Tab-separated table of C-alpha atoms in Angstrom:
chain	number	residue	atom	x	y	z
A	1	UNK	CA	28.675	-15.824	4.497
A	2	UNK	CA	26.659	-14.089	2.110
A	3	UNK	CA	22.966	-13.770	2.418
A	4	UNK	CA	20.416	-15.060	-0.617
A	5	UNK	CA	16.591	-15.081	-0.890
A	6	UNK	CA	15.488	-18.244	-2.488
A	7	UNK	CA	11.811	-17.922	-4.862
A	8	UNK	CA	10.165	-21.383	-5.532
A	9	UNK	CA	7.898	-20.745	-8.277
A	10	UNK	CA	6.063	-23.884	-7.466
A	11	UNK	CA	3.796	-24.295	-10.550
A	12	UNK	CA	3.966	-21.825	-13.231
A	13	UNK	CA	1.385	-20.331	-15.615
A	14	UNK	CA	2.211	-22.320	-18.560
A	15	UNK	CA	3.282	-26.070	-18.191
A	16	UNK	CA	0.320	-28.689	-17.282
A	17	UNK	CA	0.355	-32.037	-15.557
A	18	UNK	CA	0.542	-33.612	-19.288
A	19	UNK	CA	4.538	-31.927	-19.126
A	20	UNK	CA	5.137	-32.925	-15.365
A	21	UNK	CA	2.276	-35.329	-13.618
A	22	UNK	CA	4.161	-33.867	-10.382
A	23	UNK	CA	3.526	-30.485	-11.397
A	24	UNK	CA	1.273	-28.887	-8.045
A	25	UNK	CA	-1.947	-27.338	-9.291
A	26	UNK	CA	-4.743	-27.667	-6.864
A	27	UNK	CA	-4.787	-25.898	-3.377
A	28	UNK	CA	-3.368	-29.021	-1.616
A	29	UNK	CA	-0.930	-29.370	-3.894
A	30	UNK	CA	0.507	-26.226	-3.756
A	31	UNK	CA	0.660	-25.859	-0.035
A	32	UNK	CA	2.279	-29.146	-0.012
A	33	UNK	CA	4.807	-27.991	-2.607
A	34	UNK	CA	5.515	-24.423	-0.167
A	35	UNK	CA	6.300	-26.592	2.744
A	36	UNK	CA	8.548	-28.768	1.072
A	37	UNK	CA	10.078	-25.684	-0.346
A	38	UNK	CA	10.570	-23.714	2.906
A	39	UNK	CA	11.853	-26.922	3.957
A	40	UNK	CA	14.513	-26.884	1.872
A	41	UNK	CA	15.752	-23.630	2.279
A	42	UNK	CA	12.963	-21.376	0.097
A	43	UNK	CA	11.948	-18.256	1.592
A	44	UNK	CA	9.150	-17.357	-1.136
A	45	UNK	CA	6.549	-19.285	-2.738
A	46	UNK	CA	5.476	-17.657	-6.255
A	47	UNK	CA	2.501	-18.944	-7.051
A	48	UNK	CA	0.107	-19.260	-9.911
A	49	UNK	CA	-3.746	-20.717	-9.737
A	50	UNK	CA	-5.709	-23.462	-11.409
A	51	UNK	CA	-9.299	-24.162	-11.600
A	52	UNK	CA	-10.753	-27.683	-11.217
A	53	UNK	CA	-9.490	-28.510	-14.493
A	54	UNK	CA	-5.901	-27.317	-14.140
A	55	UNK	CA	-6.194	-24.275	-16.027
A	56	UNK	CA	-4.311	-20.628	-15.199
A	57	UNK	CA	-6.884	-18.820	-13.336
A	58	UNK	CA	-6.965	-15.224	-11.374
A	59	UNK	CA	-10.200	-16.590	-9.389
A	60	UNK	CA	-9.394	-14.747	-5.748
A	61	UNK	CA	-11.381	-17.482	-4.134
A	62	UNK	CA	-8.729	-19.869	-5.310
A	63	UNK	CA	-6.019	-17.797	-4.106
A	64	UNK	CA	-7.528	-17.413	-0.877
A	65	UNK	CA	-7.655	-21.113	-0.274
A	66	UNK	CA	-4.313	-21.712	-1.293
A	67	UNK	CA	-2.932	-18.984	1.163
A	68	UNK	CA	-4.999	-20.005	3.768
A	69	UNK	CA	-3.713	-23.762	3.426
A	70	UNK	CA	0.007	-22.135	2.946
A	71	UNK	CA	-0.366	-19.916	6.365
A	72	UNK	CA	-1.761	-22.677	8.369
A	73	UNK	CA	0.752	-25.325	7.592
A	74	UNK	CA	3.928	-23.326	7.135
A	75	UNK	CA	5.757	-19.313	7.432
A	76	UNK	CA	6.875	-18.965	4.002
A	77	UNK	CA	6.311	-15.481	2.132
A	78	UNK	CA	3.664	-15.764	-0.192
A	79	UNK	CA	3.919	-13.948	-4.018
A	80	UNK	CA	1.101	-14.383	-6.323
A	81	UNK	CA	1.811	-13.726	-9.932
A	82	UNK	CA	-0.366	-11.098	-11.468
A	83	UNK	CA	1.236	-12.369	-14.612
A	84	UNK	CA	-1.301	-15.237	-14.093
A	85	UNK	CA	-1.282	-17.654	-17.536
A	86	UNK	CA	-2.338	-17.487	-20.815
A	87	UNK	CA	-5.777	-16.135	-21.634
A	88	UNK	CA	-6.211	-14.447	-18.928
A	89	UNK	CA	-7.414	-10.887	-18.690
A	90	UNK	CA	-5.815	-7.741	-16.830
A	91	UNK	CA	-8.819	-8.223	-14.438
A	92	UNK	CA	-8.635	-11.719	-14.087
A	93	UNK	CA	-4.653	-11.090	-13.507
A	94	UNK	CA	-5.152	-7.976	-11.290
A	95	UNK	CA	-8.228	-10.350	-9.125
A	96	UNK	CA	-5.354	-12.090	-6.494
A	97	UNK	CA	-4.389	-9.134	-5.199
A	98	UNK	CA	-7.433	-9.268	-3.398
A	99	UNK	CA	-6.077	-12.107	-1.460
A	100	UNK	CA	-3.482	-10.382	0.244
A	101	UNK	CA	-0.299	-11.921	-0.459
A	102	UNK	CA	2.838	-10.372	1.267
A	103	UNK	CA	4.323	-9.674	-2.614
A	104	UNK	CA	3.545	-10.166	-6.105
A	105	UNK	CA	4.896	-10.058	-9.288
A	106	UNK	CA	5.495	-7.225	-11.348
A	107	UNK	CA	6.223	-7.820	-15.071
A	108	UNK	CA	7.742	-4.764	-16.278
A	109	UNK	CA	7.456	-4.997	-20.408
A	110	UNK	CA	5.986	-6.690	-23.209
A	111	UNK	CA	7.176	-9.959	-24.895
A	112	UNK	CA	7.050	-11.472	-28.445
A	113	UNK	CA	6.322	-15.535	-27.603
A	114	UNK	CA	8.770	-17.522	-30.031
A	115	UNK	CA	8.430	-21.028	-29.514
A	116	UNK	CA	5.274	-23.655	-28.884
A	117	UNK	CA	1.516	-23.143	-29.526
A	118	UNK	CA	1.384	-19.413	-28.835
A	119	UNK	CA	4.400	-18.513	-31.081
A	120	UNK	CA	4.111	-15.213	-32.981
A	121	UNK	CA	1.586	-13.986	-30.121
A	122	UNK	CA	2.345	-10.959	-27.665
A	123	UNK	CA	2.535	-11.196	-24.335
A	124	UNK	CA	1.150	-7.843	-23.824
A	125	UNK	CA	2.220	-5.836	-20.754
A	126	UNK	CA	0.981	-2.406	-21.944
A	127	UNK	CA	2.282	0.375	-19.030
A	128	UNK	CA	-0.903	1.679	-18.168
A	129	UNK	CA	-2.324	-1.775	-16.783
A	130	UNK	CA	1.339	-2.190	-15.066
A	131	UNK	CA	1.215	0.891	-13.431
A	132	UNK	CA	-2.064	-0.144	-12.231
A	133	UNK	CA	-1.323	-3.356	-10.883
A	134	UNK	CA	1.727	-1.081	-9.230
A	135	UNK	CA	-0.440	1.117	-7.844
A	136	UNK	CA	-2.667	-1.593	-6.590
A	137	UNK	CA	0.219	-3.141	-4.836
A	138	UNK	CA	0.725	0.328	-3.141
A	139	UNK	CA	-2.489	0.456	-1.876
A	140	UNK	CA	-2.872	-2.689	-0.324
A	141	UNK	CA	0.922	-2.756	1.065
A	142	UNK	CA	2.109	-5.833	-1.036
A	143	UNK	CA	6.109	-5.868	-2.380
A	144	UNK	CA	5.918	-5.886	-5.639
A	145	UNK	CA	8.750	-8.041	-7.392
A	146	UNK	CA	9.543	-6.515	-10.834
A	147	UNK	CA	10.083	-9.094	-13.288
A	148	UNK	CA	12.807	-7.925	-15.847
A	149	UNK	CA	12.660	-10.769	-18.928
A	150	UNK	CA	14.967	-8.404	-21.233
A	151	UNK	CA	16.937	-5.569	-21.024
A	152	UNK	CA	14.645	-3.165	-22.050
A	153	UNK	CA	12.574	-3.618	-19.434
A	154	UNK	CA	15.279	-1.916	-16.880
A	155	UNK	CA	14.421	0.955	-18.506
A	156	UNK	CA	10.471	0.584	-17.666
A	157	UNK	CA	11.647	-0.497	-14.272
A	158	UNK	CA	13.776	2.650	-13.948
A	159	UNK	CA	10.448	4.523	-14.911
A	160	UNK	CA	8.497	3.158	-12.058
A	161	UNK	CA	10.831	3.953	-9.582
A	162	UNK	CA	11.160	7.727	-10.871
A	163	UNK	CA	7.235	8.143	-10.340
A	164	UNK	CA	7.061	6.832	-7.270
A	165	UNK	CA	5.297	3.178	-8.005
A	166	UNK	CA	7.538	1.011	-6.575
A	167	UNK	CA	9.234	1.456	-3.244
A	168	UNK	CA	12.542	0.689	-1.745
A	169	UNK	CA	14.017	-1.596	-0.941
A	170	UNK	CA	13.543	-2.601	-4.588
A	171	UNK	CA	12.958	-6.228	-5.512
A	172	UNK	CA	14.358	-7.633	-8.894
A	173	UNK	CA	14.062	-10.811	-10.570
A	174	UNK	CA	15.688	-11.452	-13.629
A	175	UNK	CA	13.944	-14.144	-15.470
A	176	UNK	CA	16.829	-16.046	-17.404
A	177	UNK	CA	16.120	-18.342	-20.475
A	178	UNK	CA	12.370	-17.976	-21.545
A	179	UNK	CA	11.712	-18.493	-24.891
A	180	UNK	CA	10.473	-15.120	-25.550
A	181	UNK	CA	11.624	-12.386	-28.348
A	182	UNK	CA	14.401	-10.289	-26.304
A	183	UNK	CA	14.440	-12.943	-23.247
A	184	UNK	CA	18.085	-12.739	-20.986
């Protein structure tokens, strides 16, 4: 029987508790969510942060809580997303690394938003702040998980491997069906 890794990206950096009311978004939530998760057969939790409020936030103090809750309760592989939600900054997005999650998320490219309230915006991914959250990964030992939303990002992925930023064995995600300019 063939082997798969299942990812439960348990809340997401976009949609609120106005789209889902069972969406997870505080700390308690969340680890709930992983253990259900890892229950069922997940062997990753990708997870995003919200303040008080339920908004996208890089605060590491958040992060820590929420891996602290995950690692007490359950053994599932935590990946934060350093693609964190909208309006947040590179810091802000680079700032749960600090928490020491086994892997994170790697988006490899920039992407033209077509649909909802930010349509017409960029999500931008310039390469020098990628290759700095790479290189962050690197230093702290954390797998990063390249995010490939459109074909030209195998290129950029390609890139990263040729200088060294990303080491084997290589993990890939291919993010189908976002409703972003050049999306898979």
């Amino acid at each position: 029987m063939r082997k798969v890794i299942i990812t439960a990206s348990l809340t997401g950096g976009v949609q609120t508790k106005a789209a889902n009311p069972n969406l997870p978004e505080q700390p308690s939530e969340i680890t709930q969510a992983a253990y259900e998760c890892l229950n069922e057969g997940a062997a990753i939790a990708h997870l995003h942060a919200r303040d008080k409020e339920g908004k996208p936030t890089g605060d590491v103090k958040i992060f820590k809580e929420i891996h602290e809750a995950i690692r007490a309760k359950c053994d599932i592989i935590i990946q934060d997303s350093t693609g964190g939600g909208p309006g947040l900054s590179f810091e802000q997005r680079l700032e749960c690394l600090e928490a020491e999650p086994e892997m994170a998320s790697l988006n490899m490219g920039s992407m033209l938003r077509t649909i909802g309230k930010t349509a017409g915006t960029t999500w931008a991914n310039p390469r020098p702040e990628l290759e700095r959250f790479a290189q962050e990964m690197l230093k702290r030992n954390i797998k990063a998980e390249m995010e490939i939303y459109h074909h030209g990002m195998l290129r950029e992925m390609q890139n990263f491997m040729d200088k060294g930023l990303i080491e084997k064995p290589y993990y890939v995600n291919f993010v189908l069906g976002m409703a972003y300019q050049g999306a898979v």
